[in-house]
Amino acid sequence: MSTSTLAAPGTRRGSDYARLSRRVAEAGLFHRRPGRYAVRIVLTLGAFLAGWAVVAAVGDSWWQPALAVVMAVATTQVAFLGHDAGHRQMFRRRGPSEVAGLVAGNLAVGLSYGWWVDKHNRHHANPNHTDEDPDVGAGALVWTHEQARATRGLSRWMARRQAWLFFPLLLLEGLALHVASVRALTGREPDGRWRVPVRHRTVEGLLLAAHGVGYVGLLLAVMSPGKALVFAAVHQGLWGLYMGCAFAPNHKGMPMPTADDDLDYLRKQVLTSRNVRGGRVVDLALGGLNYQIEHHLFPNMPRANLRRARPLVRAYCAEQGIPYAETGLVDSYRQALAHLHDAGRPLRAG
């Protein structure tokens, strides 16, 4: 499998994106939706806080693991708010966006907002590019034959079977995100420089600490250590699984550009992204990320407008002869798993 399935266009056509952007602007789809977001924030945070209130009220009961499942869903929905804040979909100004992101990410979820924004912006700049996109760098999973061949030991064993291991590994994603957040806020280079640029490092550290103390303190205050451990395992495991299932359909199995591919912004974003059909239930479940093509083309577009932008973008891509990938949710996972399976093929063949 080559790391790229894209052919370089004969000429760069940056004006293609400008024309599309004008059409979308004329439709009013860049306008913020403050009322819509106010309702969404109140309902989402209200459900999140109400869930924790129920956890406290139920106390030392074996009903708590069931509540942990509910809280995994609520936690992911709050994380989606942090994603929207990071793209300034809620507010035009940086200040209010950062406050919303810090509250949703660091305090509520336990995820470093600054680390995530830095990582996510690099992903948006070069989606699915193995040298530039941190989401497809070699790690617990590999995405190309070259990455697979470079594995050793346990990583090599996992790479052979990674399509089968994908969903079980996502159960550890929540823990991995917490660890990465702490490392991002504390890690330094050998010369003393911070490893990850974070604007409000002290505030983020304090909020992460408050999250950790509050989380552990609440669980131990209302239930036995054994039940608290079970609750945390279920909650964190399913939160990681839900997060992974929300992001995996978007790019996995789509073309992976390399330095040899000369793509303009429009094609770079559309050709590497996949939309997921399914109506408003899928919209809610995936936090609007099912409109991945529109989101990548216009990252600061309010979530509620992505659905309305879809027919404009799809029609424009048809005019330009640009493939527009869209499929159902189950098939999106099938494609992602097929890509993972193929990436490990050289190891199985050996």
mmCIF file of C-alpha atoms in Angstrom:
data_model
loop_
_atom_site.group_PDB
_atom_site.id
_atom_site.type_symbol
_atom_site.label_atom_id
_atom_site.label_comp_id
_atom_site.label_asym_id
_atom_site.label_seq_id
_atom_site.Cartn_x
_atom_site.Cartn_y
_atom_site.Cartn_z
ATOM 1 C CA MET A 1 0.000 0.000 0.000
ATOM 2 C CA SER A 2 1.403 3.339 -0.993
ATOM 3 C CA THR A 3 1.140 6.161 1.529
ATOM 4 C CA SER A 4 -0.617 8.242 -1.124
ATOM 5 C CA THR A 5 -3.452 7.523 -3.497
ATOM 6 C CA LEU A 6 -3.660 11.063 -4.834
ATOM 7 C CA ALA A 7 -2.438 12.385 -8.133
ATOM 8 C CA ALA A 8 -1.008 15.901 -8.196
ATOM 9 C CA PRO A 9 -3.230 18.336 -10.126
ATOM 10 C CA GLY A 10 -1.779 19.977 -13.177
ATOM 11 C CA THR A 11 -2.321 23.468 -11.824
ATOM 12 C CA ARG A 12 -3.082 24.957 -8.427
ATOM 13 C CA ARG A 13 -6.589 26.292 -8.224
ATOM 14 C CA GLY A 14 -6.845 28.267 -5.023
ATOM 15 C CA SER A 15 -9.679 30.365 -6.469
ATOM 16 C CA ASP A 16 -11.920 27.261 -6.457
ATOM 17 C CA TYR A 17 -12.105 27.473 -2.675
ATOM 18 C CA ALA A 18 -12.714 31.229 -2.786
ATOM 19 C CA ARG A 19 -15.736 30.741 -5.056
ATOM 20 C CA LEU A 20 -17.174 28.074 -2.765
ATOM 21 C CA SER A 21 -16.545 30.241 0.289
ATOM 22 C CA ARG A 22 -18.449 33.127 -1.312
ATOM 23 C CA ARG A 23 -21.455 30.886 -1.994
ATOM 24 C CA VAL A 24 -21.476 29.700 1.591
ATOM 25 C CA ALA A 25 -21.103 33.260 2.905
ATOM 26 C CA GLU A 26 -23.980 34.470 0.713
ATOM 27 C CA ALA A 27 -26.154 31.761 2.285
ATOM 28 C CA GLY A 28 -25.378 33.269 5.713
ATOM 29 C CA LEU A 29 -23.754 30.083 7.016
ATOM 30 C CA PHE A 30 -20.778 31.786 8.650
ATOM 31 C CA HIS A 31 -23.038 33.718 11.017
ATOM 32 C CA ARG A 32 -22.667 32.660 14.645
ATOM 33 C CA ARG A 33 -25.677 31.048 16.325
ATOM 34 C CA PRO A 34 -25.455 32.461 19.889
ATOM 35 C CA GLY A 35 -29.002 31.541 20.831
ATOM 36 C CA ARG A 36 -28.632 27.997 19.521
ATOM 37 C CA TYR A 37 -25.316 27.573 21.324
ATOM 38 C CA ALA A 38 -26.692 29.016 24.563
ATOM 39 C CA VAL A 39 -29.411 26.364 24.554
ATOM 40 C CA ARG A 40 -26.927 23.629 23.649
ATOM 41 C CA ILE A 41 -24.508 24.660 26.402
ATOM 42 C CA VAL A 42 -27.233 24.858 29.061
ATOM 43 C CA LEU A 43 -28.716 21.487 28.103
ATOM 44 C CA THR A 44 -25.374 19.701 27.769
ATOM 45 C CA LEU A 45 -23.765 21.040 30.941
ATOM 46 C CA GLY A 46 -27.085 20.720 32.755
ATOM 47 C CA ALA A 47 -27.316 17.025 31.859
ATOM 48 C CA PHE A 48 -23.651 16.563 32.803
ATOM 49 C CA LEU A 49 -24.077 18.145 36.246
ATOM 50 C CA ALA A 50 -27.403 16.400 36.808
ATOM 51 C CA GLY A 51 -25.705 13.095 36.060
ATOM 52 C CA TRP A 52 -23.084 13.697 38.720
ATOM 53 C CA ALA A 53 -25.830 14.708 41.152
ATOM 54 C CA VAL A 54 -27.535 11.359 40.533
ATOM 55 C CA VAL A 55 -24.216 9.560 41.080
ATOM 56 C CA ALA A 56 -23.897 11.299 44.452
ATOM 57 C CA ALA A 57 -27.515 10.536 45.369
ATOM 58 C CA VAL A 58 -27.336 6.819 44.465
ATOM 59 C CA GLY A 59 -24.301 6.386 46.681
ATOM 60 C CA ASP A 60 -22.715 3.032 47.485
ATOM 61 C CA SER A 61 -24.717 0.912 45.058
ATOM 62 C CA TRP A 62 -23.977 -1.502 42.239
ATOM 63 C CA TRP A 63 -26.219 0.672 40.076
ATOM 64 C CA GLN A 64 -23.204 2.942 39.757
ATOM 65 C CA PRO A 65 -21.634 1.114 36.766
ATOM 66 C CA ALA A 66 -24.866 1.738 34.835
ATOM 67 C CA LEU A 67 -24.615 5.423 35.728
ATOM 68 C CA ALA A 68 -20.997 5.351 34.537
ATOM 69 C CA VAL A 69 -22.282 4.423 31.068
ATOM 70 C CA VAL A 70 -24.602 7.445 31.102
ATOM 71 C CA MET A 71 -21.792 9.686 32.319
ATOM 72 C CA ALA A 72 -19.510 8.487 29.507
ATOM 73 C CA VAL A 73 -22.076 9.769 27.010
ATOM 74 C CA ALA A 74 -22.504 13.055 28.893
ATOM 75 C CA THR A 75 -18.733 13.540 29.152
ATOM 76 C CA THR A 76 -18.291 13.063 25.408
ATOM 77 C CA GLN A 77 -21.037 15.574 24.669
ATOM 78 C CA VAL A 78 -19.222 18.118 26.868
ATOM 79 C CA ALA A 79 -16.002 17.323 24.997
ATOM 80 C CA PHE A 80 -17.820 18.163 21.742
ATOM 81 C CA LEU A 81 -18.520 21.621 23.201
ATOM 82 C CA GLY A 82 -14.792 21.986 23.851
ATOM 83 C CA HIS A 83 -14.149 21.072 20.222
ATOM 84 C CA ASP A 84 -16.560 23.767 19.032
ATOM 85 C CA ALA A 85 -14.950 26.324 21.340
ATOM 86 C CA GLY A 86 -11.497 25.415 20.030
ATOM 87 C CA HIS A 87 -12.624 26.279 16.507
ATOM 88 C CA ARG A 88 -14.325 29.498 17.670
ATOM 89 C CA GLN A 89 -17.664 28.242 16.427
ATOM 90 C CA MET A 90 -19.387 29.719 19.487
ATOM 91 C CA PHE A 91 -17.708 33.127 19.708
ATOM 92 C CA ARG A 92 -15.601 35.169 17.303
ATOM 93 C CA ARG A 93 -13.291 36.449 20.034
ATOM 94 C CA ARG A 94 -10.507 34.324 21.464
ATOM 95 C CA GLY A 95 -11.185 35.170 25.117
ATOM 96 C CA PRO A 96 -14.715 33.764 25.469
ATOM 97 C CA SER A 97 -13.746 30.784 23.293
ATOM 98 C CA GLU A 98 -10.830 29.943 25.570
ATOM 99 C CA VAL A 99 -12.948 30.262 28.718
ATOM 100 C CA ALA A 100 -15.527 27.865 27.258
ATOM 101 C CA GLY A 101 -12.785 25.475 26.124
ATOM 102 C CA LEU A 102 -10.984 25.492 29.472
ATOM 103 C CA VAL A 103 -14.182 24.851 31.408
ATOM 104 C CA ALA A 104 -15.367 22.081 29.069
ATOM 105 C CA GLY A 105 -11.942 20.515 28.524
ATOM 106 C CA ASN A 106 -9.757 20.915 31.587
ATOM 107 C CA LEU A 107 -12.327 21.265 34.352
ATOM 108 C CA ALA A 108 -15.231 19.093 33.202
ATOM 109 C CA VAL A 109 -13.501 16.415 31.128
ATOM 110 C CA GLY A 110 -9.885 16.435 32.361
ATOM 111 C CA LEU A 111 -8.382 17.128 28.934
ATOM 112 C CA SER A 112 -5.837 19.883 28.290
ATOM 113 C CA TYR A 113 -7.528 22.410 26.024
ATOM 114 C CA GLY A 114 -4.261 24.042 24.935
ATOM 115 C CA TRP A 115 -2.609 20.730 24.055
ATOM 116 C CA TRP A 116 -5.659 19.574 22.147
ATOM 117 C CA VAL A 117 -5.976 22.841 20.170
ATOM 118 C CA ASP A 118 -2.299 22.676 19.127
ATOM 119 C CA LYS A 119 -2.624 19.042 18.060
ATOM 120 C CA HIS A 120 -5.978 19.498 16.349
ATOM 121 C CA ASN A 121 -4.873 22.558 14.395
ATOM 122 C CA ARG A 122 -1.949 20.570 12.982
ATOM 123 C CA HIS A 123 -4.399 17.874 11.948
ATOM 124 C CA HIS A 124 -6.633 20.401 10.185
ATOM 125 C CA ALA A 125 -3.696 21.970 8.356
ATOM 126 C CA ASN A 126 -2.582 18.656 6.805
ATOM 127 C CA PRO A 127 -5.245 15.971 7.296
ATOM 128 C CA ASN A 128 -4.107 12.371 6.831
ATOM 129 C CA HIS A 129 -0.537 13.467 5.966
ATOM 130 C CA THR A 130 1.742 10.975 7.728
ATOM 131 C CA ASP A 131 4.546 13.516 8.204
ATOM 132 C CA GLU A 132 2.340 16.414 9.324
ATOM 133 C CA ASP A 133 -0.889 15.085 10.851
ATOM 134 C CA PRO A 134 -0.383 13.861 14.446
ATOM 135 C CA ASP A 135 -3.544 11.762 14.178
ATOM 136 C CA VAL A 136 -1.912 9.370 11.703
ATOM 137 C CA GLY A 137 1.543 9.188 13.205
ATOM 138 C CA ALA A 138 2.777 5.741 14.193
ATOM 139 C CA GLY A 139 1.778 4.802 17.727
ATOM 140 C CA ALA A 140 -0.419 2.073 19.159
ATOM 141 C CA LEU A 141 -1.790 1.802 15.605
ATOM 142 C CA VAL A 142 -0.059 2.141 12.248
ATOM 143 C CA TRP A 143 -1.600 3.647 9.145
ATOM 144 C CA THR A 144 0.823 2.775 6.325
ATOM 145 C CA HIS A 145 2.944 -0.161 5.212
ATOM 146 C CA GLU A 146 6.055 1.868 6.006
ATOM 147 C CA GLN A 147 4.942 2.437 9.580
ATOM 148 C CA ALA A 148 4.088 -1.252 9.948
ATOM 149 C CA ARG A 149 7.517 -2.370 8.720
ATOM 150 C CA ALA A 150 9.182 -0.074 11.254
ATOM 151 C CA THR A 151 7.486 -1.721 14.244
ATOM 152 C CA ARG A 152 9.272 -4.050 16.645
ATOM 153 C CA GLY A 153 8.324 -6.371 19.483
ATOM 154 C CA LEU A 154 4.838 -5.929 20.940
ATOM 155 C CA SER A 155 4.056 -3.105 18.506
ATOM 156 C CA ARG A 156 4.747 -5.450 15.615
ATOM 157 C CA TRP A 157 2.485 -8.121 17.090
ATOM 158 C CA MET A 158 -0.285 -5.530 17.509
ATOM 159 C CA ALA A 159 0.151 -4.097 14.019
ATOM 160 C CA ARG A 160 -0.523 -7.530 12.493
ATOM 161 C CA ARG A 161 -3.863 -7.710 14.320
ATOM 162 C CA GLN A 162 -4.753 -4.042 14.717
ATOM 163 C CA ALA A 163 -8.084 -4.168 12.899
ATOM 164 C CA TRP A 164 -9.268 -6.695 15.502
ATOM 165 C CA LEU A 165 -7.724 -4.715 18.348
ATOM 166 C CA PHE A 166 -9.038 -1.303 17.281
ATOM 167 C CA PHE A 167 -12.203 -1.130 19.393
ATOM 168 C CA PRO A 168 -10.644 -2.814 22.472
ATOM 169 C CA LEU A 169 -7.759 -0.326 22.298
ATOM 170 C CA LEU A 170 -10.206 2.565 22.289
ATOM 171 C CA LEU A 171 -11.187 1.540 25.815
ATOM 172 C CA LEU A 172 -7.762 2.886 26.851
ATOM 173 C CA GLU A 173 -8.099 6.126 24.880
ATOM 174 C CA GLY A 174 -9.604 8.068 27.784
ATOM 175 C CA LEU A 175 -6.656 7.214 30.011
ATOM 176 C CA ALA A 176 -4.252 8.050 27.194
ATOM 177 C CA LEU A 177 -5.840 11.492 26.759
ATOM 178 C CA HIS A 178 -5.477 12.263 30.466
ATOM 179 C CA VAL A 179 -1.838 11.166 30.462
ATOM 180 C CA ALA A 180 -1.071 13.143 27.296
ATOM 181 C CA SER A 181 -2.661 16.236 28.841
ATOM 182 C CA VAL A 182 -0.474 16.064 31.938
ATOM 183 C CA ARG A 183 2.646 15.400 29.883
ATOM 184 C CA ALA A 184 1.843 18.337 27.602
ATOM 185 C CA LEU A 185 1.601 20.718 30.545
ATOM 186 C CA THR A 186 4.719 19.455 32.317
ATOM 187 C CA GLY A 187 7.040 18.197 29.572
ATOM 188 C CA ARG A 188 10.168 20.150 28.647
ATOM 189 C CA GLU A 189 12.819 19.789 25.974
ATOM 190 C CA PRO A 190 16.443 19.084 27.049
ATOM 191 C CA ASP A 191 17.192 22.809 26.707
ATOM 192 C CA GLY A 192 14.400 23.674 29.152
ATOM 193 C CA ARG A 193 11.816 24.871 26.632
ATOM 194 C CA TRP A 194 8.259 23.651 26.988
ATOM 195 C CA ARG A 195 7.581 20.734 24.669
ATOM 196 C CA VAL A 196 4.028 21.826 23.805
ATOM 197 C CA PRO A 197 2.959 25.470 23.381
ATOM 198 C CA VAL A 198 0.147 26.226 25.832
ATOM 199 C CA ARG A 199 -1.097 29.789 26.367
ATOM 200 C CA HIS A 200 -2.470 29.408 29.897
ATOM 201 C CA ARG A 201 -0.281 26.678 31.335
ATOM 202 C CA THR A 202 -0.759 27.533 35.025
ATOM 203 C CA VAL A 203 -4.521 27.933 34.709
ATOM 204 C CA GLU A 204 -4.758 24.678 32.769
ATOM 205 C CA GLY A 205 -2.715 22.868 35.402
ATOM 206 C CA LEU A 206 -4.904 24.160 38.210
ATOM 207 C CA LEU A 207 -8.093 23.213 36.379
ATOM 208 C CA LEU A 208 -6.780 19.729 35.592
ATOM 209 C CA ALA A 209 -5.828 19.287 39.244
ATOM 210 C CA ALA A 210 -9.292 20.481 40.306
ATOM 211 C CA HIS A 211 -10.856 17.974 37.922
ATOM 212 C CA GLY A 212 -8.753 15.109 39.247
ATOM 213 C CA VAL A 213 -9.341 15.947 42.918
ATOM 214 C CA GLY A 214 -13.050 16.498 42.355
ATOM 215 C CA TYR A 215 -13.466 13.301 40.342
ATOM 216 C CA VAL A 216 -11.629 11.011 42.758
ATOM 217 C CA GLY A 217 -13.006 12.807 45.802
ATOM 218 C CA LEU A 218 -16.619 12.502 44.690
ATOM 219 C CA LEU A 219 -16.340 8.810 43.854
ATOM 220 C CA LEU A 220 -14.641 7.922 47.145
ATOM 221 C CA ALA A 221 -17.055 10.092 49.119
ATOM 222 C CA VAL A 222 -20.181 8.344 47.866
ATOM 223 C CA MET A 223 -19.098 4.740 47.257
ATOM 224 C CA SER A 224 -16.627 2.122 48.410
ATOM 225 C CA PRO A 225 -13.139 2.037 46.839
ATOM 226 C CA GLY A 226 -14.035 -1.115 44.904
ATOM 227 C CA LYS A 227 -17.181 0.376 43.405
ATOM 228 C CA ALA A 228 -15.336 3.633 42.733
ATOM 229 C CA LEU A 229 -12.686 1.729 40.784
ATOM 230 C CA VAL A 230 -15.346 -0.102 38.745
ATOM 231 C CA PHE A 231 -17.168 3.172 38.063
ATOM 232 C CA ALA A 232 -13.971 4.886 36.895
ATOM 233 C CA ALA A 233 -13.002 1.949 34.679
ATOM 234 C CA VAL A 234 -16.421 1.856 32.986
ATOM 235 C CA HIS A 235 -16.700 5.641 32.702
ATOM 236 C CA GLN A 236 -13.199 6.272 31.370
ATOM 237 C CA GLY A 237 -13.212 3.217 29.127
ATOM 238 C CA LEU A 238 -16.523 4.033 27.460
ATOM 239 C CA TRP A 239 -15.651 7.729 27.196
ATOM 240 C CA GLY A 240 -12.519 6.785 25.252
ATOM 241 C CA LEU A 241 -14.485 4.327 23.126
ATOM 242 C CA TYR A 242 -17.146 6.933 22.333
ATOM 243 C CA MET A 243 -14.532 9.578 21.487
ATOM 244 C CA GLY A 244 -12.701 7.176 19.195
ATOM 245 C CA CYS A 245 -15.914 6.069 17.512
ATOM 246 C CA ALA A 246 -16.834 9.723 16.883
ATOM 247 C CA PHE A 247 -13.521 10.624 15.257
ATOM 248 C CA ALA A 248 -12.586 7.373 13.478
ATOM 249 C CA PRO A 249 -15.149 7.592 10.624
ATOM 250 C CA ASN A 250 -13.876 10.994 9.500
ATOM 251 C CA HIS A 251 -10.539 10.250 7.795
ATOM 252 C CA LYS A 252 -9.467 6.651 8.410
ATOM 253 C CA GLY A 253 -9.375 4.778 5.130
ATOM 254 C CA MET A 254 -9.329 7.966 3.058
ATOM 255 C CA PRO A 255 -6.365 8.966 0.823
ATOM 256 C CA MET A 256 -3.152 9.886 2.619
ATOM 257 C CA PRO A 257 -1.227 12.691 0.853
ATOM 258 C CA THR A 258 2.561 12.874 0.868
ATOM 259 C CA ALA A 259 5.066 15.592 0.014
ATOM 260 C CA ASP A 260 4.750 14.537 -3.646
ATOM 261 C CA ASP A 261 1.080 15.548 -3.785
ATOM 262 C CA ASP A 262 0.477 19.138 -4.842
ATOM 263 C CA LEU A 263 -3.048 19.825 -3.629
ATOM 264 C CA ASP A 264 -4.803 23.142 -3.132
ATOM 265 C CA TYR A 265 -6.738 23.758 0.088
ATOM 266 C CA LEU A 266 -10.107 22.679 -1.311
ATOM 267 C CA ARG A 267 -8.893 19.314 -2.575
ATOM 268 C CA LYS A 268 -6.633 18.680 0.400
ATOM 269 C CA GLN A 269 -9.615 18.925 2.746
ATOM 270 C CA VAL A 270 -12.300 17.233 0.636
ATOM 271 C CA LEU A 271 -10.304 14.270 -0.678
ATOM 272 C CA THR A 272 -9.066 13.227 2.771
ATOM 273 C CA SER A 273 -12.428 13.533 4.582
ATOM 274 C CA ARG A 274 -15.561 11.427 4.712
ATOM 275 C CA ASN A 275 -19.100 12.410 5.676
ATOM 276 C CA VAL A 276 -21.420 10.067 7.545
ATOM 277 C CA ARG A 277 -25.121 9.952 6.724
ATOM 278 C CA GLY A 278 -27.810 9.243 9.285
ATOM 279 C CA GLY A 279 -29.949 12.255 10.086
ATOM 280 C CA ARG A 280 -30.229 14.247 13.273
ATOM 281 C CA VAL A 281 -29.643 11.290 15.590
ATOM 282 C CA VAL A 282 -26.206 10.809 14.037
ATOM 283 C CA ASP A 283 -25.680 14.592 14.126
ATOM 284 C CA LEU A 284 -26.197 14.529 17.883
ATOM 285 C CA ALA A 285 -24.273 11.317 18.516
ATOM 286 C CA LEU A 286 -21.207 12.482 16.557
ATOM 287 C CA GLY A 287 -21.336 16.115 17.623
ATOM 288 C CA GLY A 288 -21.690 17.338 14.045
ATOM 289 C CA LEU A 289 -18.412 15.662 13.073
ATOM 290 C CA ASN A 290 -20.346 13.530 10.598
ATOM 291 C CA TYR A 291 -20.205 16.614 8.324
ATOM 292 C CA GLN A 292 -16.451 16.259 8.246
ATOM 293 C CA ILE A 293 -15.950 17.651 4.747
ATOM 294 C CA GLU A 294 -17.805 20.864 5.553
ATOM 295 C CA HIS A 295 -16.118 21.099 8.946
ATOM 296 C CA HIS A 296 -12.654 20.815 7.420
ATOM 297 C CA LEU A 297 -13.414 23.352 4.724
ATOM 298 C CA PHE A 298 -14.896 25.837 7.213
ATOM 299 C CA PRO A 299 -13.619 24.944 10.710
ATOM 300 C CA ASN A 300 -15.197 27.957 12.435
ATOM 301 C CA MET A 301 -18.647 27.356 10.964
ATOM 302 C CA PRO A 302 -21.191 26.799 13.794
ATOM 303 C CA ARG A 303 -22.119 23.161 14.166
ATOM 304 C CA ALA A 304 -25.797 23.805 13.412
ATOM 305 C CA ASN A 305 -24.928 25.269 9.994
ATOM 306 C CA LEU A 306 -22.910 22.305 8.734
ATOM 307 C CA ARG A 307 -26.043 20.395 7.694
ATOM 308 C CA ARG A 308 -27.173 23.381 5.615
ATOM 309 C CA ALA A 309 -23.730 23.784 4.025
ATOM 310 C CA ARG A 310 -23.591 20.149 2.894
ATOM 311 C CA PRO A 311 -25.755 20.455 -0.294
ATOM 312 C CA LEU A 312 -23.841 23.575 -1.366
ATOM 313 C CA VAL A 313 -20.476 21.880 -0.930
ATOM 314 C CA ARG A 314 -21.597 18.632 -2.517
ATOM 315 C CA ALA A 315 -22.986 20.412 -5.591
ATOM 316 C CA TYR A 316 -19.846 22.517 -5.947
ATOM 317 C CA CYS A 317 -17.599 19.446 -5.728
ATOM 318 C CA ALA A 318 -19.682 17.836 -8.486
ATOM 319 C CA GLU A 319 -19.181 20.949 -10.631
ATOM 320 C CA GLN A 320 -15.423 20.769 -10.107
ATOM 321 C CA GLY A 321 -15.187 16.992 -10.595
ATOM 322 C CA ILE A 322 -13.954 16.455 -7.028
ATOM 323 C CA PRO A 323 -14.978 13.163 -5.367
ATOM 324 C CA TYR A 324 -17.241 13.757 -2.352
ATOM 325 C CA ALA A 325 -17.125 10.780 0.017
ATOM 326 C CA GLU A 326 -20.244 10.026 2.035
ATOM 327 C CA THR A 327 -21.439 6.773 3.532
ATOM 328 C CA GLY A 328 -23.420 5.254 6.401
ATOM 329 C CA LEU A 329 -22.035 4.941 9.917
ATOM 330 C CA VAL A 330 -21.503 1.175 9.834
ATOM 331 C CA ASP A 331 -19.815 1.328 6.441
ATOM 332 C CA SER A 332 -17.542 4.134 7.653
ATOM 333 C CA TYR A 333 -16.235 1.793 10.358
ATOM 334 C CA ARG A 334 -15.889 -1.005 7.817
ATOM 335 C CA GLN A 335 -13.718 1.216 5.638
ATOM 336 C CA ALA A 336 -11.600 2.342 8.583
ATOM 337 C CA LEU A 337 -11.053 -1.243 9.767
ATOM 338 C CA ALA A 338 -10.257 -2.387 6.224
ATOM 339 C CA HIS A 339 -7.570 0.291 6.032
ATOM 340 C CA LEU A 340 -6.078 -0.797 9.359
ATOM 341 C CA HIS A 341 -6.103 -4.419 8.228
ATOM 342 C CA ASP A 342 -4.369 -3.541 4.961
ATOM 343 C CA ALA A 343 -1.766 -1.395 6.724
ATOM 344 C CA GLY A 344 -0.609 -4.463 8.663
ATOM 345 C CA ARG A 345 -0.562 -6.741 5.606
ATOM 346 C CA PRO A 346 3.239 -6.715 5.057
ATOM 347 C CA LEU A 347 3.713 -8.154 8.551
ATOM 348 C CA ARG A 348 1.209 -10.950 8.000
ATOM 349 C CA ALA A 349 2.690 -11.726 4.580
ATOM 350 C CA GLY A 350 6.125 -12.075 6.183
#
